[in-house]
PDB file of C-alpha atoms and ligand atoms in Angstrom:
ATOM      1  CA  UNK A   1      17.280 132.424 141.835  1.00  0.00           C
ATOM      2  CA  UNK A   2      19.959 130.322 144.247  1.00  0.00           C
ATOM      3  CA  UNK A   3      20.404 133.423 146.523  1.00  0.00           C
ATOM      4  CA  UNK A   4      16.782 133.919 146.616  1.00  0.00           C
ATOM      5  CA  UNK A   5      15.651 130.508 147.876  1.00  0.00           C
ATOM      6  CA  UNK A   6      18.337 130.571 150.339  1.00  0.00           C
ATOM      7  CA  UNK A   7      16.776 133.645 151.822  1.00  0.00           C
ATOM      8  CA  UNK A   8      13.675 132.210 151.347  1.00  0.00           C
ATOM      9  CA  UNK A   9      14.627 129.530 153.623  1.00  0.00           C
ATOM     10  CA  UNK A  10      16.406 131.416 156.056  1.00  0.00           C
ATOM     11  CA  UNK A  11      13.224 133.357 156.752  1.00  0.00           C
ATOM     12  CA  UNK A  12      11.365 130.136 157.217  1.00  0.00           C
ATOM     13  CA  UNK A  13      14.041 128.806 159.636  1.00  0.00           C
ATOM     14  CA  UNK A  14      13.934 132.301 161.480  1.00  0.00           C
ATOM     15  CA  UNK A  15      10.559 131.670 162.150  1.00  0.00           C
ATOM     16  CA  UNK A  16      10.632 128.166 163.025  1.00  0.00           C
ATOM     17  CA  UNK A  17      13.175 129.176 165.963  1.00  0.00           C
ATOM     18  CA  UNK A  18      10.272 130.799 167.652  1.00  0.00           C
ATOM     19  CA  UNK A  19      11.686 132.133 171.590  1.00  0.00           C
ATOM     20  CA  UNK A  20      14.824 129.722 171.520  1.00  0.00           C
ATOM     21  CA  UNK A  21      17.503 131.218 173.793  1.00  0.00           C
ATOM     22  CA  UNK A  22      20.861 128.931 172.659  1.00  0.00           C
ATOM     23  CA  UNK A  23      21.352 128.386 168.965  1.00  0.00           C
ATOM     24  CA  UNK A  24      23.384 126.178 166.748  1.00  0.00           C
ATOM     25  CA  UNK A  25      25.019 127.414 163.810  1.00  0.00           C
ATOM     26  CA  UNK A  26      26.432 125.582 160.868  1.00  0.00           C
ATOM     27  CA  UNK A  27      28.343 126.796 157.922  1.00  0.00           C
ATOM     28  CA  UNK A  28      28.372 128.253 154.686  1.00  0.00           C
ATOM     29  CA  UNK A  29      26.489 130.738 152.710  1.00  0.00           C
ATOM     30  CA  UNK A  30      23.262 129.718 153.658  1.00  0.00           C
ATOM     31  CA  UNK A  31      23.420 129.772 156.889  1.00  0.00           C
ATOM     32  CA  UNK A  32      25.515 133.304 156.822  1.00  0.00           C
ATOM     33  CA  UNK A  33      22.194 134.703 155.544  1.00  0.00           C
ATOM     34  CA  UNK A  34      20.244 133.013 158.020  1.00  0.00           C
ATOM     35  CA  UNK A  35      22.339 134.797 160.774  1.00  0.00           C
ATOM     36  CA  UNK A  36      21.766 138.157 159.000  1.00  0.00           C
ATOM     37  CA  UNK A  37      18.063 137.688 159.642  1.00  0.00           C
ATOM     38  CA  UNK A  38      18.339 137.034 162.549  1.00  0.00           C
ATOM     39  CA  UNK A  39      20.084 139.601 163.575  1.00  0.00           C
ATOM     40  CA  UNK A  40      17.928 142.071 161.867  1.00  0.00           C
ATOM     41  CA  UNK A  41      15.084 140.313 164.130  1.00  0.00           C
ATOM     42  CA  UNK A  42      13.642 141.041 167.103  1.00  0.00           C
ATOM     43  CA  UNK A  43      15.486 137.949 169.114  1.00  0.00           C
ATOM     44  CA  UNK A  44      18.580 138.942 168.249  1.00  0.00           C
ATOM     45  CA  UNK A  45      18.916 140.822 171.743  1.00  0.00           C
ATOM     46  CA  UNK A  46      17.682 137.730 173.014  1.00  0.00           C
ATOM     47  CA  UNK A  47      19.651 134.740 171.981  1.00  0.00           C
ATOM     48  CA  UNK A  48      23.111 133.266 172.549  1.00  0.00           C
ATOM     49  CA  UNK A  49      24.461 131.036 169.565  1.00  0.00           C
ATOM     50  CA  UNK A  50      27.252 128.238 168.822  1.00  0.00           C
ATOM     51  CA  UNK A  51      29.039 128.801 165.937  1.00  0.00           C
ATOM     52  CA  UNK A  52      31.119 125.430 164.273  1.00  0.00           C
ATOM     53  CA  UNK A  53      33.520 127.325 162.416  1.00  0.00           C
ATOM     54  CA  UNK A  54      35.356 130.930 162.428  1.00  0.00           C
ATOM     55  CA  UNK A  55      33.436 131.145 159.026  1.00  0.00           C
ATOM     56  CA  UNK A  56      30.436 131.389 160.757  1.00  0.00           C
ATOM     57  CA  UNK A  57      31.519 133.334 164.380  1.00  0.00           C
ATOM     58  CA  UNK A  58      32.796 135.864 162.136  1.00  0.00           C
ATOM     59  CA  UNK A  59      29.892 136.700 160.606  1.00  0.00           C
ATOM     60  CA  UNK A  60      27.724 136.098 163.638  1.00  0.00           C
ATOM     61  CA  UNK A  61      30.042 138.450 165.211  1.00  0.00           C
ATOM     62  CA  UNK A  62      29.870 141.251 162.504  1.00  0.00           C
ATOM     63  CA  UNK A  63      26.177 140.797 163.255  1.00  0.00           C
ATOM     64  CA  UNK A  64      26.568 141.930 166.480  1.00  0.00           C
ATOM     65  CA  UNK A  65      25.190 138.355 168.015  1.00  0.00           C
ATOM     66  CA  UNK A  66      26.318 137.253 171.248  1.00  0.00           C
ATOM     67  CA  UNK A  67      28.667 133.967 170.730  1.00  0.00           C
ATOM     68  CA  UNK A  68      29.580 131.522 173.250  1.00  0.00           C
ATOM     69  CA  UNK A  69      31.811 128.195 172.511  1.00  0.00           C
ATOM     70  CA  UNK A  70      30.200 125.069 173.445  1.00  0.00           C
ATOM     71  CA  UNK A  71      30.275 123.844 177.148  1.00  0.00           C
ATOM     72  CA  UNK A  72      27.510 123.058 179.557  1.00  0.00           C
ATOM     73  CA  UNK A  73      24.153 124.077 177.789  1.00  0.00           C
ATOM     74  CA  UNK A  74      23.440 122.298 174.555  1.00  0.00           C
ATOM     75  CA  UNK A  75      21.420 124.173 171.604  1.00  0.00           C
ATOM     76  CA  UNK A  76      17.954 123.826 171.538  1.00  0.00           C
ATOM     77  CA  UNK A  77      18.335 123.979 167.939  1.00  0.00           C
ATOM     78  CA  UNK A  78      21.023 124.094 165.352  1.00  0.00           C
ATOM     79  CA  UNK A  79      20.581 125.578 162.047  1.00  0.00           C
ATOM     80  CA  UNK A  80      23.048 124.072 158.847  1.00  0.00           C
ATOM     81  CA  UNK A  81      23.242 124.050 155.599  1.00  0.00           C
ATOM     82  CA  UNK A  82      24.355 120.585 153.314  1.00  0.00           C
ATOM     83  CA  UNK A  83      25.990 120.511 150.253  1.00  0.00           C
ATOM     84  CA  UNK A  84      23.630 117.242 149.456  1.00  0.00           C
ATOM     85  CA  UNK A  85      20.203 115.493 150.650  1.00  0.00           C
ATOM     86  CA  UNK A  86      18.745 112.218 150.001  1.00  0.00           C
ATOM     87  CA  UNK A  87      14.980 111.088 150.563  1.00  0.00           C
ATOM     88  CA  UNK A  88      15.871 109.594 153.797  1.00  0.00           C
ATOM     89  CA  UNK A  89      17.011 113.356 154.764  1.00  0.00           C
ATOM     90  CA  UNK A  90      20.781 111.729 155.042  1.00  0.00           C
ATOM     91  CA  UNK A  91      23.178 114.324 154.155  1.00  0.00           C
ATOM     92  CA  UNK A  92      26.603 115.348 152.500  1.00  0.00           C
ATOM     93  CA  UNK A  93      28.735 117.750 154.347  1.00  0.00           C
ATOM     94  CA  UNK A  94      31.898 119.389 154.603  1.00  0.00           C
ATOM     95  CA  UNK A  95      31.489 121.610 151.125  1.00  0.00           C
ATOM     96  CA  UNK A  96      33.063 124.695 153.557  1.00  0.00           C
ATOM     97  CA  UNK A  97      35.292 121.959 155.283  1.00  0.00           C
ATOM     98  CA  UNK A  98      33.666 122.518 158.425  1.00  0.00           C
ATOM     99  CA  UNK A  99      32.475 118.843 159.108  1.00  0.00           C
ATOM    100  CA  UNK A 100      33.672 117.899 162.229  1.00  0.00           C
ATOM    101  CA  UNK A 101      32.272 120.646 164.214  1.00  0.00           C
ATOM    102  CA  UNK A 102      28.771 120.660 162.439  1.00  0.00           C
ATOM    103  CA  UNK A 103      28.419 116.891 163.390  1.00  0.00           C
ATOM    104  CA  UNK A 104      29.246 117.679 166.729  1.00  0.00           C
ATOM    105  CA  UNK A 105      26.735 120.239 166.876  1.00  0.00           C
ATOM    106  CA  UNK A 106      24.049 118.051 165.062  1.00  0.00           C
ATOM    107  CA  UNK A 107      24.409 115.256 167.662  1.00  0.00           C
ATOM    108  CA  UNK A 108      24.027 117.294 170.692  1.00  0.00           C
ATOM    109  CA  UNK A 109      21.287 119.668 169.685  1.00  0.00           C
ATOM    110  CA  UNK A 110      17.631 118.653 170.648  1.00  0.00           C
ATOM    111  CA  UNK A 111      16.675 119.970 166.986  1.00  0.00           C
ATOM    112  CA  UNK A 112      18.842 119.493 163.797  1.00  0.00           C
ATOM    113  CA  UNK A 113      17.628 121.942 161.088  1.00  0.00           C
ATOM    114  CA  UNK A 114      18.937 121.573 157.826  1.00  0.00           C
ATOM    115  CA  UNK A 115      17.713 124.683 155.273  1.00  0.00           C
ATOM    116  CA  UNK A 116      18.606 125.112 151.497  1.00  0.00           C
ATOM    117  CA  UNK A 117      17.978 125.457 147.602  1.00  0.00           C
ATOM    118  CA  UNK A 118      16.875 122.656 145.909  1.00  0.00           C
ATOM    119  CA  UNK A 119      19.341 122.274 144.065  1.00  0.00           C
ATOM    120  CA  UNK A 120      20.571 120.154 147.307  1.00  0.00           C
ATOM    121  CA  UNK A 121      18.515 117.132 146.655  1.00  0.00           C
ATOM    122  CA  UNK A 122      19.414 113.925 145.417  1.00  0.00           C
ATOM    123  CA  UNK A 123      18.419 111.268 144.705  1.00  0.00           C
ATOM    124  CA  UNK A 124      21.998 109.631 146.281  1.00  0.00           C
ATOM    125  CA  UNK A 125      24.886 110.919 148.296  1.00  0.00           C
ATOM    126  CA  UNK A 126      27.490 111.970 146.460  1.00  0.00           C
ATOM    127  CA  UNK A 127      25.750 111.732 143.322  1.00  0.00           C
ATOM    128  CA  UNK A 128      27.416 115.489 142.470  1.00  0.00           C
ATOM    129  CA  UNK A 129      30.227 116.098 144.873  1.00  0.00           C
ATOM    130  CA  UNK A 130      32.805 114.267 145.835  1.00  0.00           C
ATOM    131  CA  UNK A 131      32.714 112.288 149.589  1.00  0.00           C
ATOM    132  CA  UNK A 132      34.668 115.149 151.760  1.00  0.00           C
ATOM    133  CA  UNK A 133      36.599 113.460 154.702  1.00  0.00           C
ATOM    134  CA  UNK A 134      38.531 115.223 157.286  1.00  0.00           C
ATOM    135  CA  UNK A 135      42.165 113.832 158.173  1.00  0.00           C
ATOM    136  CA  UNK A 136      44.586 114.023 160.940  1.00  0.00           C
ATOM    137  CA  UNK A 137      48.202 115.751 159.180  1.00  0.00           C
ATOM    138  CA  UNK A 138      50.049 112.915 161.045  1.00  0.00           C
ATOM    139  CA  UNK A 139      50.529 110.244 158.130  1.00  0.00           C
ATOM    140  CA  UNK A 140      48.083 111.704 156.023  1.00  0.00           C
ATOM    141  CA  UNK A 141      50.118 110.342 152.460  1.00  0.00           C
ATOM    142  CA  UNK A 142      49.403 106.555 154.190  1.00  0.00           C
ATOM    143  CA  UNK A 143      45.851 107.585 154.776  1.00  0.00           C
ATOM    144  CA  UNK A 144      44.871 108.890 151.516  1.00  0.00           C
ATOM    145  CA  UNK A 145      46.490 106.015 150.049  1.00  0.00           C
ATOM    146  CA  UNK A 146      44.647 103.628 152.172  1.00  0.00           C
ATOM    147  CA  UNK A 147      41.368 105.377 151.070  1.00  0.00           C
ATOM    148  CA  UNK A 148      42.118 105.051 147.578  1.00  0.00           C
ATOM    149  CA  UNK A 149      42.893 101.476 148.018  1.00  0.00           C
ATOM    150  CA  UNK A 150      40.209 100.683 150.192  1.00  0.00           C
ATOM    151  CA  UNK A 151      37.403 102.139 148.055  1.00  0.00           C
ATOM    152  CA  UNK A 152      39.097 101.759 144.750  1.00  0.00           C
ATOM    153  CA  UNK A 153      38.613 105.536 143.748  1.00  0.00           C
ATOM    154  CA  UNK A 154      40.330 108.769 142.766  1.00  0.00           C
ATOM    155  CA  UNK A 155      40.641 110.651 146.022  1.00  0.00           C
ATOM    156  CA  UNK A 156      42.355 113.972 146.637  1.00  0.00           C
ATOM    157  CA  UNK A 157      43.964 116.318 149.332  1.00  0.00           C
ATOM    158  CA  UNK A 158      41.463 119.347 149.214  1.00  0.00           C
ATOM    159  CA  UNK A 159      43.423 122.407 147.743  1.00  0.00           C
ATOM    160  CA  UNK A 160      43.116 126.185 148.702  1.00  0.00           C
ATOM    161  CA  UNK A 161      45.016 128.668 147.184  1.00  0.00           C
ATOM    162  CA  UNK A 162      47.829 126.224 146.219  1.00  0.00           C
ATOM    163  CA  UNK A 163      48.486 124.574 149.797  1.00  0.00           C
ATOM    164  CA  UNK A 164      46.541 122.229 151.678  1.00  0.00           C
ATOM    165  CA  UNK A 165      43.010 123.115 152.981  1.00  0.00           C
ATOM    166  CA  UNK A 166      43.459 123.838 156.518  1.00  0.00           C
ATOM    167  CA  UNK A 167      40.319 122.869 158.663  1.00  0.00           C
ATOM    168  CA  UNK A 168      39.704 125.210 161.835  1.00  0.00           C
ATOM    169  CA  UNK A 169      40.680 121.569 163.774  1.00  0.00           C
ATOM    170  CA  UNK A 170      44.107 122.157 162.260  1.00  0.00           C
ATOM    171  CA  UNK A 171      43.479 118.373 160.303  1.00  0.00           C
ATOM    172  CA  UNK A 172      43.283 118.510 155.807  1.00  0.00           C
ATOM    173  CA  UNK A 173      40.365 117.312 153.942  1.00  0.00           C
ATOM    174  CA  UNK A 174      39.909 114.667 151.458  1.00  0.00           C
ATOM    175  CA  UNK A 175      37.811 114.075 148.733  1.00  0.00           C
ATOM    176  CA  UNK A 176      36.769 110.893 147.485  1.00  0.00           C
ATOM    177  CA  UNK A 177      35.153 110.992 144.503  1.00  0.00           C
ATOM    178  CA  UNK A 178      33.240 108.275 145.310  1.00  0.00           C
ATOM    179  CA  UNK A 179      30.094 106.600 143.462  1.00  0.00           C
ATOM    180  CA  UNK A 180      26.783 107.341 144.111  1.00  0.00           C
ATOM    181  CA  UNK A 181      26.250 106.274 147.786  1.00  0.00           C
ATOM    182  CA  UNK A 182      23.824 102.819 147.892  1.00  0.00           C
ATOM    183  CA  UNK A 183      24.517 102.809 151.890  1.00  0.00           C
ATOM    184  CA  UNK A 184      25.325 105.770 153.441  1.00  0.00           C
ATOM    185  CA  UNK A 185      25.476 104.601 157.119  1.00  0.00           C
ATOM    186  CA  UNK A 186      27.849 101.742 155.981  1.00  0.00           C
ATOM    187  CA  UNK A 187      30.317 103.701 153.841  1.00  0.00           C
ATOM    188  CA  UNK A 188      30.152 106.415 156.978  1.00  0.00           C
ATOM    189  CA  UNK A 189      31.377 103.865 158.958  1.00  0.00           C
ATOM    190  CA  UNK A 190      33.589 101.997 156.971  1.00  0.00           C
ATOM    191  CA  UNK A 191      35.252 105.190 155.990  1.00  0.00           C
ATOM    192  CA  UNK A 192      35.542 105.996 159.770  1.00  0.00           C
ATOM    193  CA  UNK A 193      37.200 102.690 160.037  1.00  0.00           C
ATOM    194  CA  UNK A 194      40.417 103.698 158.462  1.00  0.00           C
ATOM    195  CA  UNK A 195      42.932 105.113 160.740  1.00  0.00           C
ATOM    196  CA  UNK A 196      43.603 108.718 160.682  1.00  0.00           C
ATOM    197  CA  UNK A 197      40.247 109.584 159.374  1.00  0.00           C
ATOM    198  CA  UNK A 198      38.707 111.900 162.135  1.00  0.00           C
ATOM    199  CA  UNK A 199      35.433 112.794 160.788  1.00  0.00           C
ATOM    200  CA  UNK A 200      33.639 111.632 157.369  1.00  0.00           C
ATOM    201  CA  UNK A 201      30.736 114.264 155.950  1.00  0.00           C
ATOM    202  CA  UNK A 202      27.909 111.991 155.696  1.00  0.00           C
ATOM    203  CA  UNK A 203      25.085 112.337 158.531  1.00  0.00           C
ATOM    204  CA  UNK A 204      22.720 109.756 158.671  1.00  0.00           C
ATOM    205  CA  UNK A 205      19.796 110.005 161.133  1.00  0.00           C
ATOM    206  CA  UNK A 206      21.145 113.214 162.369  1.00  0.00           C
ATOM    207  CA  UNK A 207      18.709 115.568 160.196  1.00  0.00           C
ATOM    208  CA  UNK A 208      15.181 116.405 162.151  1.00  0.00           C
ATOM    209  CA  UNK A 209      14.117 118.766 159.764  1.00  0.00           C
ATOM    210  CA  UNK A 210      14.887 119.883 156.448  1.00  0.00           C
ATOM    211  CA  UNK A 211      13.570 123.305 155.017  1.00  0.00           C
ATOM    212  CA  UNK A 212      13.839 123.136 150.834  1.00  0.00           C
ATOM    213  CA  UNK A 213      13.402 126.143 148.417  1.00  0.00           C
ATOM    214  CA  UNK A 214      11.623 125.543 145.091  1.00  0.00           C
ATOM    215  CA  UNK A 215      11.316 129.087 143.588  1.00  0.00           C
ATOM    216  CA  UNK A 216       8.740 130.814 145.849  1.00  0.00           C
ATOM    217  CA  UNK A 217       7.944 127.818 147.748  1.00  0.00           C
ATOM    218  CA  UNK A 218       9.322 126.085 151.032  1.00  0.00           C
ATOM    219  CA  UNK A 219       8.874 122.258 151.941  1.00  0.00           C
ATOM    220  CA  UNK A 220       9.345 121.401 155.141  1.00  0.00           C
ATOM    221  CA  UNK A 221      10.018 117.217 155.569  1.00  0.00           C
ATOM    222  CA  UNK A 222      10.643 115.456 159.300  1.00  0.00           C
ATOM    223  CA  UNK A 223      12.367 112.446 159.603  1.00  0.00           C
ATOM    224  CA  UNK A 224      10.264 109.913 159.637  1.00  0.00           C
ATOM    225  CA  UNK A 225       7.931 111.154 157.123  1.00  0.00           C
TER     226      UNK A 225
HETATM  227  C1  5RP B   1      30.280 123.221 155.433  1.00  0.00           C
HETATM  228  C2  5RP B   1      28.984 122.635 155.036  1.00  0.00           C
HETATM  229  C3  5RP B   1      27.931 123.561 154.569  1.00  0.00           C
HETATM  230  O1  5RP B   1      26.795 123.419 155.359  1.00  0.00           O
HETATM  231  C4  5RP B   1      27.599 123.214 153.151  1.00  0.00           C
HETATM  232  O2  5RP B   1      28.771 123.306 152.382  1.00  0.00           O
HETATM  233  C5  5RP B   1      26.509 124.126 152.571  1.00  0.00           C
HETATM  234  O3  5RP B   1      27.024 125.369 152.228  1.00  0.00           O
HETATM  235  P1  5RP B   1      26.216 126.420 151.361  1.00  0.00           P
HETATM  236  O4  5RP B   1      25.060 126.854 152.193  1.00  0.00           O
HETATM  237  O5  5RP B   1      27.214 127.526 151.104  1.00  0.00           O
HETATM  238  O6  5RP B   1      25.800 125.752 150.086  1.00  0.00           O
HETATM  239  O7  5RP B   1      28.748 121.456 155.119  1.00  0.00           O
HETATM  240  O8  5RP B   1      31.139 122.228 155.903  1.00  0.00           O
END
């Protein structure tokens, strides 16, 4: 039912695109079957996209999409997925670890799309997942200590096949498995406070658009609505 929804979504996305010529693209699994729709459209010959991680170039590539890196032009649009959404269409991030680069993407598209099951919603951030937060290497024992003193909770360096997640910024990620979230915009920034934190996976404000799948059925919400 998941992998149906997120295809459900990804066709609704596909056509919500309409004749856009520079494309965002996000991470993970839902957004790796948007890009194979897309590329079995017809504006596949037609568009240029932005990937925000090698996850996602390499698939775009396999698809046979032209990619470009990001300079000059922004995206009209950028399509992600989140690991979490709240009713204020704030979101949880960094599930695939690619954070930093989807933020940046988010911020300087004219159009942040978010599509995905609804399995996604919440009532608060972090309510299932933990809070992921990516690190710089340099000190990183003193930061993740600092964390878990700071917000007086269990927080871990992300694991991958017994070493260190790795992100495609060369930095690790932590977790911190955080309470429910009452204020996302303060804990984003009081998070971003600590030194050696580069980038923290809550976006607030960022979302314009969220595409949900209930079974057979898409909801489309705007910010501000
Ligand atoms: C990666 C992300 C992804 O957008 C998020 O994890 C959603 O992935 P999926 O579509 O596989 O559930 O934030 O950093």
């Amino acid at each position: 039912m998941i992998e149906f929804e997120k295809r459900l979504v990804a066709r609704e996305a596909l056509k919500l695109i309409g004749d856009v010529k520079l494309l965002g693209l996000g991470s993970g699994s839902t957004v790796a079957i948007f890009v194979e729709e897309l590329a079995k459209s017809d504006k596949a010959g037609k568009i240029k996209v932005i990937p925000s991680s090698k996850q996602i170039e390499e698939v775009a590539r396999n698809q046979g999409l032209e990619v470009i890196y990001p300079d000059g032009e922004r995206p009209e649009i950028t399509v992600d997925g989140a690991d979490e959404i709240d009713s204020n269409l704030n979101l949880l991030k960094g599930g695939g670890g690619a954070l930093l680069r989807e933020k940046v993407l988010a911020y300087n598209s004219s159009t942040y799309v978010i599509i995905a099951d609804h399995t996604k919603l919440v009532e608060k951030l972090c309510s299932k997942r933990a809070l992921p937060v990516e690190v710089l290497p340099y000190g990183v024992s003193w930061t993740l200590g600092n964390l878990i003193k700071r917000f007086n909770c269990d927080a871990r360096i992300r694991i991958k096949d017994l070493s260190p997640f790795i992100t495609d910024n060369g930095n690790v990620i932590v977790d911190i498995n955080c309470p429910p979230l009452e204020d996302p915009a303060s804990m984003e920034s009081e998070v971003k406070g600590v030194p050696g934190v580069v980038e923290v996976g809550i976006f607030v404000g960022l979302a314009d658009l969220v595409l949900i799948a209930r079974g057979s059925e898409v909801k489309v919400v705007r910010q501000g609505f």
